Amino acid sequence: MKNKMVTRMTAMGLAAIMAIGAVGCGNKAEAPADAPAAEAEEPKAEEPKAEEPAADDVAVTGDYEPCTLTISWWGGDSRHEATQKALEAFEAAYPGITVEPTFGAWDGWEEKMATAFAAGTAQDVNQINWNWITQYDGDGSAFLDLNQYTDQIDMTQFVNPAYLEVCQSAGTQAALPVSMTGRIFYWDKTSFDEVGIDVPKSYADLLAAGEAFKNYDENYYPLSLGEFDRMILMVYYLESVYGKDWVVDGELQYDQAQIEEGLQFIKDLEDKHVIPTIAKIAGDGAASLDQNQNWIDGHYAGIFEWDSSAKKFNDALAEGRELVVGDYFADFGDYQGGYTKVSMCWAISAKTEHPKEAALLVNYLMNDAEAAKILSSERGIPISKVALETTTNEGLLNPTTAEANGKVLSWCQYSLDPYFEDSQLKSSDGVYYDVMAGLSYGDYDISTAASTLIDGINGVIQQ
């Protein structure tokens, strides 16, 4: 039922996002972007001034006690830098509260956080994936019920109130969504220019690009996909062909023959020199694609990634290379495949000793104009009214991210089930990796790969 609701509310959210751009607002002066981290403590010396909140802020912020909060998130360097600056601004706005961050790349991050959630040692505030609500908070014991902290968090700021509903668990508001997202193609246009062809506009173009890149240099590929990327692209392809969600109400909607068709589609991409083999990618020795030298220098000229990842991949490119947002392929099938989901959320640990202050921090990161100026689109296009209004009016949204997000929300007709990203499926030792690597290495034939995938998915959604 949530799947259908997310699909409907995506269209409403897009309309709200487009409308927000025309609205004006008054914002505080922007903090200097180059303020060094070491100077973050200085504003605390002027506590008498900062402790006098404006009258219209009291209803949301309330009182607070001096304390130390911890916070965790994953991402690329630009997200790390922006978030640390936003935390410094929060400390200046709330003298007496100190925030200690923990952050890193995605590789190995979920495994680390799963252990922390199980042990009750997670940070006070945590950036989480949407599916973590189902996976780690099914009984409402891992994350704080944010409905109890509406004096600190302005719940009216969402461009579509229905977004809150998909972040509920066991009758609680387990988390707050930051943005909506989906996967889309990005192309290194410079590589295509070097090969002498246009970026692909269709599946037929993509197959032709494989041949053109091979003729240009066998070490060049128009697209690169890791194991999880292949799984997501396969589902997009099958949704385009058959016009139905991947999983509905805990039941896989595709049978053995249909999944074999999807896996053959992935195998064809390898066979036609569209994507490198898993062995080739593993041999590159990079922890993630944005750190892969073949992406950096244009040997891998395309990705199928989250719209919110645009800046990370663009920043990784060598100087002079041009990243462009691609189009969805209408010739995949008769339907507009591809799905949207909550990109990521903020949640507060149920074990925190400072719930009110942690709620103030979440509200600041989501709903404060000053924070919005600093964070811009580092976590995607914000769905907080004040954050979207501020970033839009001041031209702070990453244009590539904004373009990609608009295409995602306009095209995709399907939505993600909460089990799709379960760690038993998507982790580096999970079912998706086993199936896609096994197919690429030749350990599985198409039939065995399909049955292994079906058994693995059913095992997770039925447990």
mmCIF file of N, CA, C and O in Angstrom, residues 84-124:
data_model
loop_
_atom_site.group_PDB
_atom_site.id
_atom_site.type_symbol
_atom_site.label_atom_id
_atom_site.label_comp_id
_atom_site.label_asym_id
_atom_site.label_seq_id
_atom_site.Cartn_x
_atom_site.Cartn_y
_atom_site.Cartn_z
ATOM 1 N N GLN A 84 29.553 19.595 8.101
ATOM 2 C CA GLN A 84 30.346 20.111 9.227
ATOM 3 C C GLN A 84 30.162 21.620 9.381
ATOM 4 O O GLN A 84 30.078 22.130 10.499
ATOM 5 N N LYS A 85 30.056 22.329 8.270
ATOM 6 C CA LYS A 85 29.806 23.773 8.358
ATOM 7 C C LYS A 85 28.426 24.051 8.931
ATOM 8 O O LYS A 85 28.242 24.994 9.721
ATOM 9 N N ALA A 86 27.452 23.234 8.572
ATOM 10 C CA ALA A 86 26.099 23.418 9.117
ATOM 11 C C ALA A 86 26.087 23.137 10.617
ATOM 12 O O ALA A 86 25.376 23.810 11.380
ATOM 13 N N LEU A 87 26.866 22.161 11.058
ATOM 14 C CA LEU A 87 26.949 21.866 12.490
ATOM 15 C C LEU A 87 27.600 23.013 13.251
ATOM 16 O O LEU A 87 27.198 23.339 14.369
ATOM 17 N N GLU A 88 28.598 23.634 12.649
ATOM 18 C CA GLU A 88 29.214 24.806 13.279
ATOM 19 C C GLU A 88 28.190 25.929 13.420
ATOM 20 O O GLU A 88 28.148 26.632 14.449
ATOM 21 N N ALA A 89 27.372 26.115 12.385
ATOM 22 C CA ALA A 89 26.334 27.143 12.448
ATOM 23 C C ALA A 89 25.303 26.822 13.518
ATOM 24 O O ALA A 89 24.799 27.715 14.215
ATOM 25 N N PHE A 90 24.968 25.550 13.656
ATOM 26 C CA PHE A 90 24.031 25.137 14.713
ATOM 27 C C PHE A 90 24.602 25.431 16.089
ATOM 28 O O PHE A 90 23.903 25.957 16.974
ATOM 29 N N GLU A 91 25.868 25.128 16.306
ATOM 30 C CA GLU A 91 26.495 25.391 17.603
ATOM 31 C C GLU A 91 26.494 26.883 17.916
ATOM 32 O O GLU A 91 26.312 27.290 19.078
ATOM 33 N N ALA A 92 26.674 27.697 16.884
ATOM 34 C CA ALA A 92 26.638 29.143 17.088
ATOM 35 C C ALA A 92 25.225 29.609 17.432
ATOM 36 O O ALA A 92 25.038 30.528 18.235
ATOM 37 N N ALA A 93 24.219 28.966 16.836
ATOM 38 C CA ALA A 93 22.830 29.344 17.086
ATOM 39 C C ALA A 93 22.328 28.823 18.427
ATOM 40 O O ALA A 93 21.394 29.389 19.000
ATOM 41 N N TYR A 94 22.942 27.756 18.934
ATOM 42 C CA TYR A 94 22.528 27.146 20.203
ATOM 43 C C TYR A 94 23.740 27.011 21.118
ATOM 44 O O TYR A 94 24.278 25.918 21.299
ATOM 45 N N PRO A 95 24.204 28.123 21.698
ATOM 46 C CA PRO A 95 25.381 28.094 22.568
ATOM 47 C C PRO A 95 25.198 27.091 23.705
ATOM 48 O O PRO A 95 24.127 26.997 24.303
ATOM 49 N N GLY A 96 26.244 26.341 23.948
ATOM 50 C CA GLY A 96 26.177 25.336 25.012
ATOM 51 C C GLY A 96 25.972 23.934 24.475
ATOM 52 O O GLY A 96 26.218 22.956 25.188
ATOM 53 N N ILE A 97 25.516 23.813 23.235
ATOM 54 C CA ILE A 97 25.387 22.488 22.618
ATOM 55 C C ILE A 97 26.587 22.269 21.693
ATOM 56 O O ILE A 97 26.840 23.064 20.791
ATOM 57 N N THR A 98 27.294 21.197 21.934
ATOM 58 C CA THR A 98 28.425 20.801 21.103
ATOM 59 C C THR A 98 28.037 19.556 20.314
ATOM 60 O O THR A 98 27.379 18.661 20.851
ATOM 61 N N VAL A 99 28.426 19.507 19.055
ATOM 62 C CA VAL A 99 28.076 18.368 18.204
ATOM 63 C C VAL A 99 29.346 17.663 17.745
ATOM 64 O O VAL A 99 30.229 18.288 17.153
ATOM 65 N N GLU A 100 29.414 16.373 18.014
ATOM 66 C CA GLU A 100 30.566 15.565 17.614
ATOM 67 C C GLU A 100 30.161 14.667 16.445
ATOM 68 O O GLU A 100 29.327 13.787 16.600
ATOM 69 N N PRO A 101 30.761 14.868 15.260
ATOM 70 C CA PRO A 101 30.353 14.105 14.077
ATOM 71 C C PRO A 101 31.140 12.815 13.859
ATOM 72 O O PRO A 101 32.312 12.711 14.234
ATOM 73 N N THR A 102 30.467 11.853 13.242
ATOM 74 C CA THR A 102 31.098 10.637 12.734
ATOM 75 C C THR A 102 30.610 10.459 11.307
ATOM 76 O O THR A 102 29.397 10.447 11.066
ATOM 77 N N PHE A 103 31.525 10.333 10.332
ATOM 78 C CA PHE A 103 31.099 10.236 8.946
ATOM 79 C C PHE A 103 32.121 9.448 8.143
ATOM 80 O O PHE A 103 33.249 9.220 8.578
ATOM 81 N N GLY A 104 31.701 9.004 6.955
ATOM 82 C CA GLY A 104 32.599 8.248 6.099
ATOM 83 C C GLY A 104 31.945 7.944 4.771
ATOM 84 O O GLY A 104 30.835 8.411 4.481
ATOM 85 N N ALA A 105 32.614 7.151 3.951
ATOM 86 C CA ALA A 105 32.069 6.724 2.659
ATOM 87 C C ALA A 105 31.040 5.622 2.891
ATOM 88 O O ALA A 105 30.956 5.039 3.978
ATOM 89 N N TRP A 106 30.264 5.326 1.840
ATOM 90 C CA TRP A 106 29.212 4.322 1.988
ATOM 91 C C TRP A 106 29.781 2.920 2.194
ATOM 92 O O TRP A 106 29.192 2.112 2.923
ATOM 93 N N ASP A 107 30.902 2.618 1.602
ATOM 94 C CA ASP A 107 31.470 1.285 1.657
ATOM 95 C C ASP A 107 31.641 0.823 3.107
ATOM 96 O O ASP A 107 32.401 1.406 3.873
ATOM 97 N N GLY A 108 30.908 -0.217 3.506
ATOM 98 C CA GLY A 108 30.976 -0.752 4.853
ATOM 99 C C GLY A 108 30.174 0.006 5.889
ATOM 100 O O GLY A 108 30.120 -0.401 7.060
ATOM 101 N N TRP A 109 29.515 1.097 5.457
ATOM 102 C CA TRP A 109 28.832 1.951 6.432
ATOM 103 C C TRP A 109 27.613 1.263 7.055
ATOM 104 O O TRP A 109 27.408 1.321 8.272
ATOM 105 N N GLU A 110 26.793 0.606 6.236
ATOM 106 C CA GLU A 110 25.583 -0.005 6.787
ATOM 107 C C GLU A 110 25.925 -1.113 7.784
ATOM 108 O O GLU A 110 25.264 -1.249 8.819
ATOM 109 N N GLU A 111 26.942 -1.899 7.482
ATOM 110 C CA GLU A 111 27.345 -2.943 8.407
ATOM 111 C C GLU A 111 27.734 -2.345 9.760
ATOM 112 O O GLU A 111 27.375 -2.875 10.826
ATOM 113 N N LYS A 112 28.454 -1.229 9.700
ATOM 114 C CA LYS A 112 28.866 -0.547 10.930
ATOM 115 C C LYS A 112 27.657 -0.051 11.717
ATOM 116 O O LYS A 112 27.573 -0.239 12.941
ATOM 117 N N MET A 113 26.696 0.554 11.009
ATOM 118 C CA MET A 113 25.525 1.110 11.691
ATOM 119 C C MET A 113 24.583 0.006 12.176
ATOM 120 O O MET A 113 23.941 0.153 13.222
ATOM 121 N N ALA A 114 24.491 -1.093 11.449
ATOM 122 C CA ALA A 114 23.645 -2.209 11.889
ATOM 123 C C ALA A 114 24.104 -2.715 13.252
ATOM 124 O O ALA A 114 23.284 -3.001 14.141
ATOM 125 N N THR A 115 25.415 -2.811 13.417
ATOM 126 C CA THR A 115 25.970 -3.239 14.699
ATOM 127 C C THR A 115 25.637 -2.231 15.794
ATOM 128 O O THR A 115 25.262 -2.609 16.914
ATOM 129 N N ALA A 116 25.744 -0.949 15.455
ATOM 130 C CA ALA A 116 25.462 0.102 16.444
ATOM 131 C C ALA A 116 23.989 0.107 16.853
ATOM 132 O O ALA A 116 23.657 0.256 18.035
ATOM 133 N N PHE A 117 23.082 -0.060 15.875
ATOM 134 C CA PHE A 117 21.661 -0.085 16.202
ATOM 135 C C PHE A 117 21.329 -1.279 17.091
ATOM 136 O O PHE A 117 20.548 -1.173 18.039
ATOM 137 N N ALA A 118 21.922 -2.429 16.767
ATOM 138 C CA ALA A 118 21.655 -3.642 17.542
ATOM 139 C C ALA A 118 22.178 -3.516 18.975
ATOM 140 O O ALA A 118 21.550 -3.997 19.925
ATOM 141 N N ALA A 119 23.325 -2.852 19.125
ATOM 142 C CA ALA A 119 23.944 -2.717 20.442
ATOM 143 C C ALA A 119 23.436 -1.505 21.214
ATOM 144 O O ALA A 119 23.757 -1.343 22.400
ATOM 145 N N GLY A 120 22.652 -0.648 20.553
ATOM 146 C CA GLY A 120 22.177 0.561 21.214
ATOM 147 C C GLY A 120 23.243 1.609 21.391
ATOM 148 O O GLY A 120 23.163 2.447 22.289
ATOM 149 N N THR A 121 24.272 1.574 20.521
ATOM 150 C CA THR A 121 25.388 2.517 20.652
ATOM 151 C C THR A 121 25.454 3.509 19.499
ATOM 152 O O THR A 121 26.472 4.180 19.325
ATOM 153 N N ALA A 122 24.388 3.604 18.720
ATOM 154 C CA ALA A 122 24.373 4.545 17.600
ATOM 155 C C ALA A 122 24.432 5.982 18.107
ATOM 156 O O ALA A 122 24.128 6.267 19.270
ATOM 157 N N GLN A 123 24.829 6.877 17.229
ATOM 158 C CA GLN A 123 24.897 8.286 17.592
ATOM 159 C C GLN A 123 23.498 8.825 17.927
ATOM 160 O O GLN A 123 22.483 8.199 17.602
ATOM 161 N N ASP A 124 23.454 9.991 18.541
ATOM 162 C CA ASP A 124 22.159 10.585 18.901
ATOM 163 C C ASP A 124 21.312 10.840 17.667
ATOM 164 O O ASP A 124 20.121 10.537 17.643
#
